[in-house]
JSON list of C-alpha atoms in Angstrom, two decimals:
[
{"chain": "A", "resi": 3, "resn": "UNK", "atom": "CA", "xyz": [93.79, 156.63, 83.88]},
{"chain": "A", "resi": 4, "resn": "UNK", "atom": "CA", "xyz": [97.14, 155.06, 84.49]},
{"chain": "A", "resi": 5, "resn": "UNK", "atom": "CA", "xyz": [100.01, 155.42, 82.18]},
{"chain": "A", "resi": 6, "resn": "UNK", "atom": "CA", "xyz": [103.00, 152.51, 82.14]},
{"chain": "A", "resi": 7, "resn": "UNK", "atom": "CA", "xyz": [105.78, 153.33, 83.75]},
{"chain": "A", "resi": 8, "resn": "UNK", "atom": "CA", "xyz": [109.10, 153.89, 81.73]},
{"chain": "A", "resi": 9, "resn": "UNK", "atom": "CA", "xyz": [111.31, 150.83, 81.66]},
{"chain": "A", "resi": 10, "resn": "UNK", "atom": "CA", "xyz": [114.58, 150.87, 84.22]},
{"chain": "A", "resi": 11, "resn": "UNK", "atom": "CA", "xyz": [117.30, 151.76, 81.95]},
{"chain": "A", "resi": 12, "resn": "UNK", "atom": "CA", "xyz": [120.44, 149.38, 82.07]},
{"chain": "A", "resi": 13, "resn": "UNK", "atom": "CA", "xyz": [122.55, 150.94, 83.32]},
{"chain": "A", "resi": 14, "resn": "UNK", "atom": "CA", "xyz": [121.38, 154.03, 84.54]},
{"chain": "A", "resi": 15, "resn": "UNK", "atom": "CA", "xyz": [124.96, 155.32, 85.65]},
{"chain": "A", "resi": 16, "resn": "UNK", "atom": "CA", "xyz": [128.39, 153.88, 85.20]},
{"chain": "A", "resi": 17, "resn": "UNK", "atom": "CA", "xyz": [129.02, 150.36, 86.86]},
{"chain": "A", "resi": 18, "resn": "UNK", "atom": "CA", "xyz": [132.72, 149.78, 86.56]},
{"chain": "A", "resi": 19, "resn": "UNK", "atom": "CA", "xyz": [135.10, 147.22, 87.47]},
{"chain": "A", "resi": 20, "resn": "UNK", "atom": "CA", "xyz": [132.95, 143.99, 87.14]},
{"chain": "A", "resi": 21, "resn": "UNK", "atom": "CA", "xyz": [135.50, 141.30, 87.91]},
{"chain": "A", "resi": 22, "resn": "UNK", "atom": "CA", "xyz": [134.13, 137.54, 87.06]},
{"chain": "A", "resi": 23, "resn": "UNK", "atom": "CA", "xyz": [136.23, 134.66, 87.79]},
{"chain": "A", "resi": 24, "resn": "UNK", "atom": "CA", "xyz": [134.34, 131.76, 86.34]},
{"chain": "A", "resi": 25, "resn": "UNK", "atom": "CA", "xyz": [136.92, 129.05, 87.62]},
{"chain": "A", "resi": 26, "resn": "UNK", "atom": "CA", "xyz": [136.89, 125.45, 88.23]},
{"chain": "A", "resi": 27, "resn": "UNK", "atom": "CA", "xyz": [139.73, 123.89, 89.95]},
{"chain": "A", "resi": 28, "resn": "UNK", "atom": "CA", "xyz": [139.91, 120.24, 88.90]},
{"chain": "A", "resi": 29, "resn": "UNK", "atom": "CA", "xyz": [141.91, 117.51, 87.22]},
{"chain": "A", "resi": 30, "resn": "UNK", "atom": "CA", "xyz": [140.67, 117.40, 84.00]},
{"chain": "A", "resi": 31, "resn": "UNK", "atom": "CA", "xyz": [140.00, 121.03, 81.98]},
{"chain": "A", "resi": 32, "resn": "UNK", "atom": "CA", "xyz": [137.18, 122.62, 83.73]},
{"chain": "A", "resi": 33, "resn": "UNK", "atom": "CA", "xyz": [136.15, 126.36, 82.96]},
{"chain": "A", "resi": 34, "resn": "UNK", "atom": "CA", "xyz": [138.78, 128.97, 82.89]},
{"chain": "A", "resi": 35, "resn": "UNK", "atom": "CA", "xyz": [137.98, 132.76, 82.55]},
{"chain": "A", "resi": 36, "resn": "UNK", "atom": "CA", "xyz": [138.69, 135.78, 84.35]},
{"chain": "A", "resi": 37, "resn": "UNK", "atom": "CA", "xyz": [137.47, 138.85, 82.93]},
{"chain": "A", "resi": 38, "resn": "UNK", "atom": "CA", "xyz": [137.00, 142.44, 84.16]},
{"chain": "A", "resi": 39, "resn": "UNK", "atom": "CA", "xyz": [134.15, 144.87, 82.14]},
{"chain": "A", "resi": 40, "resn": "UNK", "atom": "CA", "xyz": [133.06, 148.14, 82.73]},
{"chain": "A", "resi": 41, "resn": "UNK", "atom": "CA", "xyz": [129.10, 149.31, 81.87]},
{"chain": "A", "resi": 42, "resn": "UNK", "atom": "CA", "xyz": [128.36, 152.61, 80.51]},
{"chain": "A", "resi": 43, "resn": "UNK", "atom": "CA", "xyz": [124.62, 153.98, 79.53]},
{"chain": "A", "resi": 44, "resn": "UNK", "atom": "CA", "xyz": [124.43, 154.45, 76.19]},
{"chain": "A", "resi": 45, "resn": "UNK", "atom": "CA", "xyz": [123.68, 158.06, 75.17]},
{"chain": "A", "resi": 46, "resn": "UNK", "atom": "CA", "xyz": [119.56, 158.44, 75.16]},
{"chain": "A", "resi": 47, "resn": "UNK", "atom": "CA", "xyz": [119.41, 158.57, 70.84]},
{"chain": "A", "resi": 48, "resn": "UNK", "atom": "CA", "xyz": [121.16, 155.28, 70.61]},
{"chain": "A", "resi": 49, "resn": "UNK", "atom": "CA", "xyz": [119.55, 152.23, 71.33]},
{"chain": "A", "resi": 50, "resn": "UNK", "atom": "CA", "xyz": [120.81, 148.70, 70.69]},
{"chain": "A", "resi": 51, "resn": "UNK", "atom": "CA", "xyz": [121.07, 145.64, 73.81]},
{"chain": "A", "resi": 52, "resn": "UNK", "atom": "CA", "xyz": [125.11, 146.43, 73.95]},
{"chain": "A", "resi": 53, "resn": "UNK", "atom": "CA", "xyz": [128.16, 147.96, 72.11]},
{"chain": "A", "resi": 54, "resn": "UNK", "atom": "CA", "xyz": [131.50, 146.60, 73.30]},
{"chain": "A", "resi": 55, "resn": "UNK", "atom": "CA", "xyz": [134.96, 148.10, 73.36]},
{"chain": "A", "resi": 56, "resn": "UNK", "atom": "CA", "xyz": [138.15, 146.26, 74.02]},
{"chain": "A", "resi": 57, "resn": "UNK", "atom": "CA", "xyz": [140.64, 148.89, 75.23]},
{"chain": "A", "resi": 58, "resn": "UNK", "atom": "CA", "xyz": [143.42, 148.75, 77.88]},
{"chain": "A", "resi": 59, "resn": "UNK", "atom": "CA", "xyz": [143.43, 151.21, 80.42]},
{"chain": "A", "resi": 60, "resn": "UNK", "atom": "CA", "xyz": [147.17, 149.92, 82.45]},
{"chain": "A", "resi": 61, "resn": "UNK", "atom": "CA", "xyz": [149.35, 150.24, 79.09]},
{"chain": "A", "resi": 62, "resn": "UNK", "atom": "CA", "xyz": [152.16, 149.49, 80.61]},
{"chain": "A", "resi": 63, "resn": "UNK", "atom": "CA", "xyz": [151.35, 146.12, 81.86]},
{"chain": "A", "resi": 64, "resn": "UNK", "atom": "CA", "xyz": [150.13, 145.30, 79.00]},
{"chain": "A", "resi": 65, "resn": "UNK", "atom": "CA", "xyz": [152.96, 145.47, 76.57]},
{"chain": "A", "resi": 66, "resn": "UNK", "atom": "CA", "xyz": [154.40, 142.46, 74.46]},
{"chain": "A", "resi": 67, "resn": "UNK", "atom": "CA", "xyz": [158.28, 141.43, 74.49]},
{"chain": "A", "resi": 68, "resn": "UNK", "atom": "CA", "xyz": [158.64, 143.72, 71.46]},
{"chain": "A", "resi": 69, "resn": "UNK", "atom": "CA", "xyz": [157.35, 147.03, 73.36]},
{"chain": "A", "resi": 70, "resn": "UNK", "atom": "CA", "xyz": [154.07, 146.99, 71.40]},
{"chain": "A", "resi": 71, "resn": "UNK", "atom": "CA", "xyz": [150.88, 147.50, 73.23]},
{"chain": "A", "resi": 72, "resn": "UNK", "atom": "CA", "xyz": [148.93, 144.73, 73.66]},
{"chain": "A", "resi": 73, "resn": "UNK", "atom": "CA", "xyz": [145.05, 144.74, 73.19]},
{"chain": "A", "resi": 74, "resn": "UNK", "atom": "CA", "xyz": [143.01, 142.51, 74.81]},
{"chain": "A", "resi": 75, "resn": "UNK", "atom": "CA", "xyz": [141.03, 141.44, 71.42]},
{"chain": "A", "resi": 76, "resn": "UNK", "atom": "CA", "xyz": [144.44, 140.76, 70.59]},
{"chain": "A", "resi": 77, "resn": "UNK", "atom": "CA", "xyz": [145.27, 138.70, 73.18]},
{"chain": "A", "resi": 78, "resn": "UNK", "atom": "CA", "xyz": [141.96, 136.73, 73.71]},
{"chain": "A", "resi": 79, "resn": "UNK", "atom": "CA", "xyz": [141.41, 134.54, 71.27]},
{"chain": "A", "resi": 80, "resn": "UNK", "atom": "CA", "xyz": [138.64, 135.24, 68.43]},
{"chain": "A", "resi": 81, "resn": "UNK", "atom": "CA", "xyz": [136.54, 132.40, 69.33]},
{"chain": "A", "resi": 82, "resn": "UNK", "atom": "CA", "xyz": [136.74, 133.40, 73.07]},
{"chain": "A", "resi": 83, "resn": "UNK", "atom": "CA", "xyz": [135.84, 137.05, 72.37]},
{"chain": "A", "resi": 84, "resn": "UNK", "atom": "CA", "xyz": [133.05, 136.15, 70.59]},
{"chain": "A", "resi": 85, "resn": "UNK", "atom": "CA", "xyz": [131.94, 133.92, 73.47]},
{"chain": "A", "resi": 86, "resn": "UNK", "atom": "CA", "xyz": [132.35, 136.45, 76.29]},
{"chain": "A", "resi": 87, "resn": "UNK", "atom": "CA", "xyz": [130.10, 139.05, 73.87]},
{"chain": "A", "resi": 88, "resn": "UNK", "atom": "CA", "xyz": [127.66, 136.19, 73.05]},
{"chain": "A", "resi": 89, "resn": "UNK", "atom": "CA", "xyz": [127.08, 135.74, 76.95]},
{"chain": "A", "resi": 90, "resn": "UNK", "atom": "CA", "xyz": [126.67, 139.74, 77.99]},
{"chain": "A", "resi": 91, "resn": "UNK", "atom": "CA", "xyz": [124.50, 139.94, 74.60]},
{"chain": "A", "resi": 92, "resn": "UNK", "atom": "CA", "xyz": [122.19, 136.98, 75.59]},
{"chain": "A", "resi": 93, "resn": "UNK", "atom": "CA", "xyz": [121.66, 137.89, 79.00]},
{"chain": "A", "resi": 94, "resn": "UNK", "atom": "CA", "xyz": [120.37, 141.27, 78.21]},
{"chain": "A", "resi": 95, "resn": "UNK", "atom": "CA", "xyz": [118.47, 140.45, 75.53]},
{"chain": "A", "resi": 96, "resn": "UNK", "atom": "CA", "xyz": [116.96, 137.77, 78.08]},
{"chain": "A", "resi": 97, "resn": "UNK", "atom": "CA", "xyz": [115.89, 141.00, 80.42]},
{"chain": "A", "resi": 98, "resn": "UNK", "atom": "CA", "xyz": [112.33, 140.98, 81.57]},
{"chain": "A", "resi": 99, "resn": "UNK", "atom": "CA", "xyz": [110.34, 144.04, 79.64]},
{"chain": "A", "resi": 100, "resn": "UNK", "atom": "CA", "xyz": [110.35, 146.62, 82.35]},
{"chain": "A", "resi": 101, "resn": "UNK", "atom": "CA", "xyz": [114.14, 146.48, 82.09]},
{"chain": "A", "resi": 102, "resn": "UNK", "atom": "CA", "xyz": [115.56, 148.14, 78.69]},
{"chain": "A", "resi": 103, "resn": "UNK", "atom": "CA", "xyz": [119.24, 147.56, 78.06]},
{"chain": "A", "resi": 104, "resn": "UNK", "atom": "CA", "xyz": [121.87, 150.39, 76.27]},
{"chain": "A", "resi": 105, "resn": "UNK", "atom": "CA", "xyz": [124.85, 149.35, 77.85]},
{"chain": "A", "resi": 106, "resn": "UNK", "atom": "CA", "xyz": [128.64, 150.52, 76.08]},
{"chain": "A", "resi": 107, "resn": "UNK", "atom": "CA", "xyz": [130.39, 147.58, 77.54]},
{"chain": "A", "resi": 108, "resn": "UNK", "atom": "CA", "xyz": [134.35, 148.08, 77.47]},
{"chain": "A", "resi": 109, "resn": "UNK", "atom": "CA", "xyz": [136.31, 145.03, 78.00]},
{"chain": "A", "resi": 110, "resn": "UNK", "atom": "CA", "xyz": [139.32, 146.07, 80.48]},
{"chain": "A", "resi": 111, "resn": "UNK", "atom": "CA", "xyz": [140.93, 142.74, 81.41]},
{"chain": "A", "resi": 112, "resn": "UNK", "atom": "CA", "xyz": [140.69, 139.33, 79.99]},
{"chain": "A", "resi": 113, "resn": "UNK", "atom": "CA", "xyz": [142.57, 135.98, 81.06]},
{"chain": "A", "resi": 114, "resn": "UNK", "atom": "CA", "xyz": [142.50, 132.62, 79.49]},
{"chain": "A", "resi": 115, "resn": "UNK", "atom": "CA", "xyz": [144.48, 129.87, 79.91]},
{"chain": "A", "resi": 116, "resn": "UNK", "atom": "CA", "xyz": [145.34, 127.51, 76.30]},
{"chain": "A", "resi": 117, "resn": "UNK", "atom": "CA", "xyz": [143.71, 123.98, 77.89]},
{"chain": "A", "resi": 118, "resn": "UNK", "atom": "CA", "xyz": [140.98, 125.22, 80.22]},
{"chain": "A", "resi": 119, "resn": "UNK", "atom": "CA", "xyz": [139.81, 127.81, 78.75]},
{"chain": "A", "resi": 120, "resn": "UNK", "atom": "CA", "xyz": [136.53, 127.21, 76.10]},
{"chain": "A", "resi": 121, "resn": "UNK", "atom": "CA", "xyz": [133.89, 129.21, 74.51]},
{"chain": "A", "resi": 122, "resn": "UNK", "atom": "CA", "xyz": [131.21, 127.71, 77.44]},
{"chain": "A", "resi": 123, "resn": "UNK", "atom": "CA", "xyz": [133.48, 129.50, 80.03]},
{"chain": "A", "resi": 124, "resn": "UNK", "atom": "CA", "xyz": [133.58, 132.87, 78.54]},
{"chain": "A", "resi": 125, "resn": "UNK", "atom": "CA", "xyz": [129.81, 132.42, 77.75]},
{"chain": "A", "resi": 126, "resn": "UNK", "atom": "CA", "xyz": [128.91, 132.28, 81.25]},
{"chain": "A", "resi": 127, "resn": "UNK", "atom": "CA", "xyz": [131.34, 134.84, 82.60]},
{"chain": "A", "resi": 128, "resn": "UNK", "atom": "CA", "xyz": [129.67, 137.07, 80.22]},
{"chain": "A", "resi": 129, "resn": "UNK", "atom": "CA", "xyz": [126.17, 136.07, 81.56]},
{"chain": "A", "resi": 130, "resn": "UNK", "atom": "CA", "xyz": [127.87, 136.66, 85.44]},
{"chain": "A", "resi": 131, "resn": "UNK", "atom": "CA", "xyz": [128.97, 140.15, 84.59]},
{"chain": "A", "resi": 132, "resn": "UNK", "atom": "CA", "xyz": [125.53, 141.44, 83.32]},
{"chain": "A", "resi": 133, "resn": "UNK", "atom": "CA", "xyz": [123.81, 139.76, 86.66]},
{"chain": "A", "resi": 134, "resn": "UNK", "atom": "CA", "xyz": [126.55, 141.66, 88.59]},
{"chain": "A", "resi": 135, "resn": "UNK", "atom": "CA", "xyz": [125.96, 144.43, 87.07]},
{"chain": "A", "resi": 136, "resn": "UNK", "atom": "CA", "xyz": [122.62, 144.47, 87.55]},
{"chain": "A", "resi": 137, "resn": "UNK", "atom": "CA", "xyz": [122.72, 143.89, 91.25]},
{"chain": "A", "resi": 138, "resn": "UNK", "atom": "CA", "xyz": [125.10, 146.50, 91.25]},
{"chain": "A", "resi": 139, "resn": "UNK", "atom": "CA", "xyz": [122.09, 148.88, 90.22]},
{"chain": "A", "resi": 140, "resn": "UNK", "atom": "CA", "xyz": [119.67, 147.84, 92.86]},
{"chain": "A", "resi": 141, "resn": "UNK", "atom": "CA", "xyz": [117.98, 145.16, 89.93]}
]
């Protein structure tokens, strides 16, 4: 008798610094987003496709004219932020079976430009960092 195996768990260690530059150079507005995300297991009691986080680890970059920090959900645009967790959402919950996603996804860089940049772009550099990450772990 034969028992299933256990499903790969995604990810099964830290994958950090997933940079995505979904870029199109053209005349006319093509796709514009550059994002960076880290992937963290979830602990083993937990279990949902993804939990994000939008913190800044280089503070001092990332501070406005007025000395405040600056937080990436507060610079990236709702409608983009939604976009880039729609994509990393979607492609995990797209996974085949034998792969089970937990992922803590933390948001460490994000860069959008106000003509090029649309929710399609953001979508797919979402999608690019999961596949990344996934090669990443031998998948």
């Amino acid at each position: 008798m034969t028992t299933a195996a256990e499903p790969f768990r995604f990810p099964p260690e830290p994958v950090r610094n997933i940079r995505i530059r979904h870029v199109c150079q053209t005349s006319c507005g093509g796709p514009f987003a550059i994002v960076t995300l880290d992937f963290e297991p979830l602990p083993d009691d937990e279990f949902a496709p993804v939990a994000f986080d939008w913190p800044v680890r280089d503070r001092q970059r990332n501070r406005d004219l007025s000395g405040r920090f600056r937080y990436p959900r507060e610079w990236l645009p709702g409608d983009l932020a939604q976009a880039l967790e729609e994509g990393v959402t979607q492609a995990l919950r797209a996974l085949p079976p034998d792969i089970r996603p937990a992922a803590w996804c933390t948001v460490t860089e994000a860069v959008w430009h106000e003509v090029d940049s649309h929710e399609r772009g953001f979508r797919q550099a979402g999608t690019l960092a999961v596949r990344e990450a996934l090669r990443r772990c031998g998948r």
